[in-house]
PDB file of C-alpha atoms in Angstrom:
ATOM      1  CA  MET M   1     -10.868 174.650  10.456  1.00  0.00           C
ATOM      2  CA  THR M   2     -10.217 178.089  11.598  1.00  0.00           C
ATOM      3  CA  SER M   3     -12.637 180.895  10.938  1.00  0.00           C
ATOM      4  CA  THR M   4     -12.167 184.658  10.268  1.00  0.00           C
ATOM      5  CA  TYR M   5     -13.033 187.767  12.044  1.00  0.00           C
ATOM      6  CA  THR M   6     -16.295 188.050  10.460  1.00  0.00           C
ATOM      7  CA  ALA M   7     -17.447 184.837  11.969  1.00  0.00           C
ATOM      8  CA  LEU M   8     -17.190 186.263  15.505  1.00  0.00           C
ATOM      9  CA  PRO M   9     -20.606 188.148  15.763  1.00  0.00           C
ATOM     10  CA  ARG M  10     -22.273 184.938  14.829  1.00  0.00           C
ATOM     11  CA  LEU M  11     -20.410 182.856  17.522  1.00  0.00           C
ATOM     12  CA  MET M  12     -21.036 185.561  20.039  1.00  0.00           C
ATOM     13  CA  SER M  13     -24.791 185.570  19.175  1.00  0.00           C
ATOM     14  CA  LEU M  14     -25.006 181.665  20.139  1.00  0.00           C
ATOM     15  CA  MET M  15     -24.147 182.501  23.779  1.00  0.00           C
ATOM     16  CA  THR M  16     -27.093 183.641  25.666  1.00  0.00           C
ATOM     17  CA  GLY M  17     -28.344 184.037  29.296  1.00  0.00           C
ATOM     18  CA  ASP M  18     -28.977 186.491  31.979  1.00  0.00           C
ATOM     19  CA  GLU M  19     -25.422 186.648  33.309  1.00  0.00           C
ATOM     20  CA  LYS M  20     -23.233 186.772  30.407  1.00  0.00           C
ATOM     21  CA  HIS M  21     -21.459 189.925  31.165  1.00  0.00           C
ATOM     22  CA  GLY M  22     -21.972 191.255  27.693  1.00  0.00           C
ATOM     23  CA  PRO M  23     -20.077 194.620  27.954  1.00  0.00           C
ATOM     24  CA  ALA M  24     -16.924 192.867  29.782  1.00  0.00           C
ATOM     25  CA  ALA M  25     -16.692 190.512  26.824  1.00  0.00           C
ATOM     26  CA  THR M  26     -17.513 192.582  23.713  1.00  0.00           C
ATOM     27  CA  SER M  27     -14.669 195.310  25.199  1.00  0.00           C
ATOM     28  CA  THR M  28     -12.014 192.669  24.660  1.00  0.00           C
ATOM     29  CA  LEU M  29     -13.262 191.011  21.264  1.00  0.00           C
ATOM     30  CA  ASP M  30     -11.068 193.135  18.852  1.00  0.00           C
ATOM     31  CA  ALA M  31      -7.918 192.838  20.989  1.00  0.00           C
ATOM     32  CA  LEU M  32      -8.380 189.061  21.602  1.00  0.00           C
ATOM     33  CA  TRP M  33      -8.773 188.547  17.811  1.00  0.00           C
ATOM     34  CA  VAL M  34      -5.501 190.443  16.859  1.00  0.00           C
ATOM     35  CA  LEU M  35      -3.686 188.401  19.475  1.00  0.00           C
ATOM     36  CA  TYR M  36      -4.782 185.019  18.383  1.00  0.00           C
ATOM     37  CA  ASP M  37      -4.799 185.669  14.837  1.00  0.00           C
ATOM     38  CA  ARG M  38      -1.522 187.542  14.078  1.00  0.00           C
ATOM     39  CA  VAL M  39       0.655 187.260  17.240  1.00  0.00           C
ATOM     40  CA  LEU M  40       0.323 184.358  19.766  1.00  0.00           C
ATOM     41  CA  ARG M  41       2.234 181.205  19.036  1.00  0.00           C
ATOM     42  CA  VAL M  42      -0.372 178.741  19.938  1.00  0.00           C
ATOM     43  CA  SER M  43      -2.568 176.583  18.333  1.00  0.00           C
ATOM     44  CA  PRO M  44      -5.008 173.697  19.009  1.00  0.00           C
ATOM     45  CA  GLU M  45      -2.163 171.239  17.855  1.00  0.00           C
ATOM     46  CA  THR M  46       0.472 173.108  20.024  1.00  0.00           C
ATOM     47  CA  ALA M  47      -1.679 173.914  23.064  1.00  0.00           C
ATOM     48  CA  ASP M  48       0.630 171.490  25.282  1.00  0.00           C
ATOM     49  CA  ASP M  49       3.840 172.552  23.914  1.00  0.00           C
ATOM     50  CA  PRO M  50       6.245 173.752  26.319  1.00  0.00           C
ATOM     51  CA  GLY M  51       7.546 176.365  23.633  1.00  0.00           C
ATOM     52  CA  ARG M  52       3.954 177.654  22.964  1.00  0.00           C
ATOM     53  CA  ASP M  53       3.098 181.124  23.857  1.00  0.00           C
ATOM     54  CA  ARG M  54       0.758 181.600  27.050  1.00  0.00           C
ATOM     55  CA  PHE M  55      -2.459 183.786  27.053  1.00  0.00           C
ATOM     56  CA  LEU M  56      -4.030 184.199  30.507  1.00  0.00           C
ATOM     57  CA  LEU M  57      -7.419 185.896  30.606  1.00  0.00           C
ATOM     58  CA  SER M  58      -7.572 187.674  33.913  1.00  0.00           C
ATOM     59  CA  LYS M  59     -10.797 189.180  33.084  1.00  0.00           C
ATOM     60  CA  GLY M  60     -12.510 185.910  33.292  1.00  0.00           C
ATOM     61  CA  HIS M  61     -15.997 187.454  34.457  1.00  0.00           C
ATOM     62  CA  GLY M  62     -16.646 188.323  30.807  1.00  0.00           C
ATOM     63  CA  PRO M  63     -15.405 185.190  28.832  1.00  0.00           C
ATOM     64  CA  MET M  64     -17.784 185.218  25.738  1.00  0.00           C
ATOM     65  CA  ALA M  65     -15.553 186.881  23.498  1.00  0.00           C
ATOM     66  CA  TYR M  66     -12.575 184.536  24.598  1.00  0.00           C
ATOM     67  CA  TYR M  67     -14.817 181.631  23.922  1.00  0.00           C
ATOM     68  CA  ALA M  68     -15.815 182.888  20.515  1.00  0.00           C
ATOM     69  CA  VAL M  69     -12.080 183.383  19.409  1.00  0.00           C
ATOM     70  CA  LEU M  70     -11.202 179.975  20.801  1.00  0.00           C
ATOM     71  CA  ALA M  71     -13.989 178.478  18.801  1.00  0.00           C
ATOM     72  CA  ALA M  72     -13.036 180.368  15.592  1.00  0.00           C
ATOM     73  CA  LYS M  73      -9.308 179.130  15.958  1.00  0.00           C
ATOM     74  CA  GLY M  74     -10.487 175.679  16.309  1.00  0.00           C
ATOM     75  CA  PHE M  75      -9.593 174.774  19.841  1.00  0.00           C
ATOM     76  CA  PHE M  76     -13.262 173.606  20.383  1.00  0.00           C
ATOM     77  CA  ALA M  77     -16.357 173.084  18.385  1.00  0.00           C
ATOM     78  CA  ASP M  78     -18.760 176.081  18.082  1.00  0.00           C
ATOM     79  CA  SER M  79     -21.569 173.634  19.015  1.00  0.00           C
ATOM     80  CA  LEU M  80     -20.456 174.078  22.521  1.00  0.00           C
ATOM     81  CA  LEU M  81     -21.030 177.654  22.427  1.00  0.00           C
ATOM     82  CA  PRO M  82     -25.121 177.704  22.861  1.00  0.00           C
ATOM     83  CA  GLY M  83     -24.720 175.855  26.121  1.00  0.00           C
ATOM     84  CA  PHE M  84     -22.692 178.611  27.655  1.00  0.00           C
ATOM     85  CA  GLY M  85     -23.320 178.893  31.318  1.00  0.00           C
ATOM     86  CA  SER M  86     -25.581 175.881  31.830  1.00  0.00           C
ATOM     87  CA  TYR M  87     -25.021 173.378  34.158  1.00  0.00           C
ATOM     88  CA  ASP M  88     -23.573 170.726  32.290  1.00  0.00           C
ATOM     89  CA  SER M  89     -21.433 173.031  29.841  1.00  0.00           C
ATOM     90  CA  PRO M  90     -17.765 173.178  29.919  1.00  0.00           C
ATOM     91  CA  LEU M  91     -18.098 176.843  29.059  1.00  0.00           C
ATOM     92  CA  GLY M  92     -18.933 178.362  32.497  1.00  0.00           C
ATOM     93  CA  HIS M  93     -19.313 182.122  33.344  1.00  0.00           C
ATOM     94  CA  HIS M  94     -15.627 181.917  34.512  1.00  0.00           C
ATOM     95  CA  PRO M  95     -13.416 179.804  32.505  1.00  0.00           C
ATOM     96  CA  ASP M  96     -11.950 176.578  33.957  1.00  0.00           C
ATOM     97  CA  ARG M  97      -8.611 175.544  32.764  1.00  0.00           C
ATOM     98  CA  VAL M  98      -9.525 171.953  33.339  1.00  0.00           C
ATOM     99  CA  LEU M  99     -12.624 171.954  31.138  1.00  0.00           C
ATOM    100  CA  VAL M 100     -11.831 174.682  28.416  1.00  0.00           C
ATOM    101  CA  PRO M 101      -9.515 173.630  25.665  1.00  0.00           C
ATOM    102  CA  GLY M 102      -6.837 176.273  25.309  1.00  0.00           C
ATOM    103  CA  ALA M 103      -7.566 178.254  28.783  1.00  0.00           C
ATOM    104  CA  GLU M 104      -4.052 178.432  30.722  1.00  0.00           C
ATOM    105  CA  ILE M 105      -5.787 179.505  33.930  1.00  0.00           C
ATOM    106  CA  SER M 106      -9.108 179.508  35.702  1.00  0.00           C
ATOM    107  CA  SER M 107     -10.115 183.060  36.144  1.00  0.00           C
ATOM    108  CA  GLY M 108     -12.780 185.717  37.035  1.00  0.00           C
ATOM    109  CA  SER M 109     -11.824 186.982  40.668  1.00  0.00           C
ATOM    110  CA  LEU M 110     -10.445 190.495  39.981  1.00  0.00           C
ATOM    111  CA  GLY M 111      -6.546 190.774  40.378  1.00  0.00           C
ATOM    112  CA  HIS M 112      -5.391 187.160  40.027  1.00  0.00           C
ATOM    113  CA  GLY M 113      -4.290 187.174  36.437  1.00  0.00           C
ATOM    114  CA  LEU M 114      -1.288 189.550  36.518  1.00  0.00           C
ATOM    115  CA  PRO M 115       0.523 187.889  39.561  1.00  0.00           C
ATOM    116  CA  LEU M 116       0.043 184.495  37.906  1.00  0.00           C
ATOM    117  CA  GLY M 117       1.345 185.920  34.476  1.00  0.00           C
ATOM    118  CA  VAL M 118       4.546 187.019  36.699  1.00  0.00           C
ATOM    119  CA  GLY M 119       4.707 183.475  38.165  1.00  0.00           C
ATOM    120  CA  THR M 120       4.374 182.072  34.785  1.00  0.00           C
ATOM    121  CA  ALA M 121       7.263 184.158  33.292  1.00  0.00           C
ATOM    122  CA  LEU M 122       9.470 183.477  36.309  1.00  0.00           C
ATOM    123  CA  GLY M 123       8.727 179.714  35.863  1.00  0.00           C
ATOM    124  CA  LEU M 124      10.035 180.045  32.068  1.00  0.00           C
ATOM    125  CA  ARG M 125      12.899 181.712  33.155  1.00  0.00           C
ATOM    126  CA  ALA M 126      13.740 179.308  35.532  1.00  0.00           C
ATOM    127  CA  GLN M 127      13.584 176.163  33.141  1.00  0.00           C
ATOM    128  CA  GLY M 128      15.662 178.433  30.662  1.00  0.00           C
ATOM    129  CA  LEU M 129      12.564 178.743  28.151  1.00  0.00           C
ATOM    130  CA  ASP M 130      12.501 182.503  28.355  1.00  0.00           C
ATOM    131  CA  GLY M 131      15.474 183.281  25.837  1.00  0.00           C
ATOM    132  CA  SER M 132      15.767 180.601  23.206  1.00  0.00           C
ATOM    133  CA  GLY M 133      13.838 180.051  20.123  1.00  0.00           C
ATOM    134  CA  GLU M 134      12.385 182.239  17.499  1.00  0.00           C
ATOM    135  CA  GLY M 135      11.165 185.413  18.950  1.00  0.00           C
ATOM    136  CA  GLY M 136      13.121 184.989  22.192  1.00  0.00           C
ATOM    137  CA  GLY M 137      11.299 182.098  23.590  1.00  0.00           C
ATOM    138  CA  PRO M 138       7.541 181.659  24.884  1.00  0.00           C
ATOM    139  CA  ALA M 139       5.724 184.891  25.466  1.00  0.00           C
ATOM    140  CA  VAL M 140       3.269 185.468  28.312  1.00  0.00           C
ATOM    141  CA  TRP M 141       0.439 187.653  27.718  1.00  0.00           C
ATOM    142  CA  VAL M 142      -2.235 188.782  30.357  1.00  0.00           C
ATOM    143  CA  LEU M 143      -5.591 190.528  29.560  1.00  0.00           C
ATOM    144  CA  ILE M 144      -6.762 192.577  32.492  1.00  0.00           C
ATOM    145  CA  GLY M 145      -9.646 195.085  32.689  1.00  0.00           C
ATOM    146  CA  ASP M 146      -8.833 198.626  33.807  1.00  0.00           C
ATOM    147  CA  ALA M 147     -11.182 198.032  36.873  1.00  0.00           C
ATOM    148  CA  GLU M 148      -8.491 195.302  38.028  1.00  0.00           C
ATOM    149  CA  LEU M 149      -6.182 198.059  38.663  1.00  0.00           C
ATOM    150  CA  ASP M 150      -8.248 198.839  41.958  1.00  0.00           C
ATOM    151  CA  GLU M 151      -6.783 195.697  43.373  1.00  0.00           C
ATOM    152  CA  GLY M 152      -3.344 196.010  45.176  1.00  0.00           C
ATOM    153  CA  SER M 153      -2.136 192.511  43.977  1.00  0.00           C
ATOM    154  CA  ASN M 154      -1.804 193.790  40.380  1.00  0.00           C
ATOM    155  CA  HIS M 155       0.335 196.805  41.727  1.00  0.00           C
ATOM    156  CA  GLU M 156       2.572 194.347  43.312  1.00  0.00           C
ATOM    157  CA  ALA M 157       2.788 192.334  40.213  1.00  0.00           C
ATOM    158  CA  ILE M 158       3.624 195.554  38.197  1.00  0.00           C
ATOM    159  CA  ALA M 159       6.314 196.560  40.444  1.00  0.00           C
ATOM    160  CA  TYR M 160       8.199 193.314  40.539  1.00  0.00           C
ATOM    161  CA  ALA M 161       7.890 192.503  36.917  1.00  0.00           C
ATOM    162  CA  GLY M 162       9.479 195.870  36.147  1.00  0.00           C
ATOM    163  CA  ALA M 163      12.114 195.382  38.540  1.00  0.00           C
ATOM    164  CA  ALA M 164      13.015 191.859  37.409  1.00  0.00           C
ATOM    165  CA  GLY M 165      13.146 192.765  33.805  1.00  0.00           C
ATOM    166  CA  LEU M 166      10.723 190.150  32.764  1.00  0.00           C
ATOM    167  CA  GLU M 167      10.924 190.889  29.090  1.00  0.00           C
ATOM    168  CA  ARG M 168       8.506 188.036  27.828  1.00  0.00           C
ATOM    169  CA  LEU M 169       5.726 189.268  30.095  1.00  0.00           C
ATOM    170  CA  HIS M 170       3.145 191.378  28.187  1.00  0.00           C
ATOM    171  CA  THR M 171       0.033 192.841  29.897  1.00  0.00           C
ATOM    172  CA  LEU M 172      -2.794 193.984  27.828  1.00  0.00           C
ATOM    173  CA  VAL M 173      -5.300 196.369  29.627  1.00  0.00           C
ATOM    174  CA  VAL M 174      -8.649 196.706  27.801  1.00  0.00           C
ATOM    175  CA  ASP M 175      -9.885 200.214  29.335  1.00  0.00           C
ATOM    176  CA  ASN M 176     -13.745 200.776  29.169  1.00  0.00           C
ATOM    177  CA  ALA M 177     -13.679 203.420  31.827  1.00  0.00           C
ATOM    178  CA  SER M 178     -14.940 201.295  34.827  1.00  0.00           C
ATOM    179  CA  ALA M 179     -12.177 201.763  37.232  1.00  0.00           C
ATOM    180  CA  THR M 180     -13.167 203.311  40.374  1.00  0.00           C
ATOM    181  CA  TYR M 181      -9.946 205.191  40.725  1.00  0.00           C
ATOM    182  CA  ALA M 182      -8.439 207.470  38.264  1.00  0.00           C
ATOM    183  CA  ARG M 183      -4.468 207.000  37.650  1.00  0.00           C
ATOM    184  CA  PRO M 184      -2.346 210.187  37.510  1.00  0.00           C
ATOM    185  CA  GLY M 185      -1.086 210.450  33.837  1.00  0.00           C
ATOM    186  CA  GLY M 186      -3.472 207.682  32.781  1.00  0.00           C
ATOM    187  CA  ILE M 187      -3.021 203.822  33.145  1.00  0.00           C
ATOM    188  CA  ALA M 188      -0.017 203.380  31.135  1.00  0.00           C
ATOM    189  CA  ALA M 189       1.967 205.946  33.500  1.00  0.00           C
ATOM    190  CA  ARG M 190       1.391 203.449  36.334  1.00  0.00           C
ATOM    191  CA  PHE M 191       3.473 200.875  34.366  1.00  0.00           C
ATOM    192  CA  GLU M 192       6.034 203.436  33.078  1.00  0.00           C
ATOM    193  CA  ALA M 193       6.954 204.248  36.580  1.00  0.00           C
ATOM    194  CA  ALA M 194       7.734 200.655  37.245  1.00  0.00           C
ATOM    195  CA  GLY M 195      10.024 200.394  34.401  1.00  0.00           C
ATOM    196  CA  TRP M 196       7.638 198.840  31.714  1.00  0.00           C
ATOM    197  CA  SER M 197       7.644 199.756  27.992  1.00  0.00           C
ATOM    198  CA  THR M 198       4.119 201.161  27.333  1.00  0.00           C
ATOM    199  CA  ALA M 199       1.767 202.058  24.275  1.00  0.00           C
ATOM    200  CA  THR M 200      -1.860 203.365  24.447  1.00  0.00           C
ATOM    201  CA  VAL M 201      -3.929 202.688  21.267  1.00  0.00           C
ATOM    202  CA  ASP M 202      -7.546 202.360  20.055  1.00  0.00           C
ATOM    203  CA  GLY M 203      -8.845 199.009  21.114  1.00  0.00           C
ATOM    204  CA  ARG M 204     -10.993 198.545  17.970  1.00  0.00           C
ATOM    205  CA  ASP M 205      -7.759 199.535  15.459  1.00  0.00           C
ATOM    206  CA  HIS M 206      -6.514 196.013  14.510  1.00  0.00           C
ATOM    207  CA  ASP M 207      -3.424 197.358  12.900  1.00  0.00           C
ATOM    208  CA  ALA M 208      -2.736 199.730  15.771  1.00  0.00           C
ATOM    209  CA  LEU M 209      -2.995 197.067  18.223  1.00  0.00           C
ATOM    210  CA  TYR M 210      -0.924 194.683  16.081  1.00  0.00           C
ATOM    211  CA  GLU M 211       1.939 197.279  15.987  1.00  0.00           C
ATOM    212  CA  ALA M 212       1.749 197.859  19.701  1.00  0.00           C
ATOM    213  CA  PHE M 213       1.786 194.075  20.435  1.00  0.00           C
ATOM    214  CA  THR M 214       5.004 193.519  18.488  1.00  0.00           C
ATOM    215  CA  ALA M 215       6.968 196.486  19.067  1.00  0.00           C
ATOM    216  CA  PRO M 216      10.409 195.557  20.626  1.00  0.00           C
ATOM    217  CA  HIS M 217      10.859 196.093  24.438  1.00  0.00           C
ATOM    218  CA  PRO M 218      14.352 194.582  25.183  1.00  0.00           C
ATOM    219  CA  GLY M 219      15.057 194.107  28.922  1.00  0.00           C
ATOM    220  CA  ARG M 220      11.509 195.172  29.958  1.00  0.00           C
ATOM    221  CA  PRO M 221       8.111 193.699  30.282  1.00  0.00           C
ATOM    222  CA  ARG M 222       5.658 195.453  27.888  1.00  0.00           C
ATOM    223  CA  ALA M 223       2.002 196.785  28.703  1.00  0.00           C
ATOM    224  CA  VAL M 224      -0.686 197.829  25.924  1.00  0.00           C
ATOM    225  CA  VAL M 225      -3.453 199.945  27.083  1.00  0.00           C
ATOM    226  CA  ALA M 226      -6.434 199.313  24.593  1.00  0.00           C
ATOM    227  CA  ARG M 227      -8.903 202.073  25.000  1.00  0.00           C
ATOM    228  CA  VAL M 228     -12.695 201.152  23.965  1.00  0.00           C
ATOM    229  CA  GLU M 229     -15.932 202.685  24.353  1.00  0.00           C
ATOM    230  CA  ALA M 230     -17.012 203.466  27.985  1.00  0.00           C
ATOM    231  CA  LYS M 231     -19.001 200.812  29.669  1.00  0.00           C
ATOM    232  CA  GLY M 232     -22.561 201.373  29.401  1.00  0.00           C
ATOM    233  CA  SER M 233     -22.413 203.816  26.469  1.00  0.00           C
TER     234      SER M 233
END
């Protein structure tokens, strides 16, 4: 049985420990919920379906919110949450795709998720799965933190995806002002310069997030920058 958004604080509270990267997780909670509750075409029953949407958590060093949302949506029992980060728990401090039901990639090292998202979108295109079915075939979503834009691998992925017109690729940048380097014109400007469709919204406003997530962007990849409170505030 799936849960509602109001269940998430309780689910989050079940995960404890000294290395839980709380701010990294809580910054993503609302955006993750809107994606899984209202946008992504994936469920526990369709987690292996070739036509499913793919969600890649690049910000894998803060997976608590991700685990809470997956549990709320029935991918695994919430009884696993109290063991978060322990030796014999499948729910590690970084998600492991082999151990965590619903996880598409193993992640946590900064800068890896978006290149993997580009590869996933290219793979779907090569299989002829990027344009058929309701909504235009499977969508690929990648959640990155703003600090990951300090990594050159992401900028290569941004440049390539725009030039290749990877319309089924979507990047969600959760901006909690933790990047080392500022971007002239803001984060969205970097994506726009590479040919992406973009939006910048309040990362706690569910309706604004949904509108940005579902806006049409024919022929271009989509980037949504979700601004939240600054890390440490």
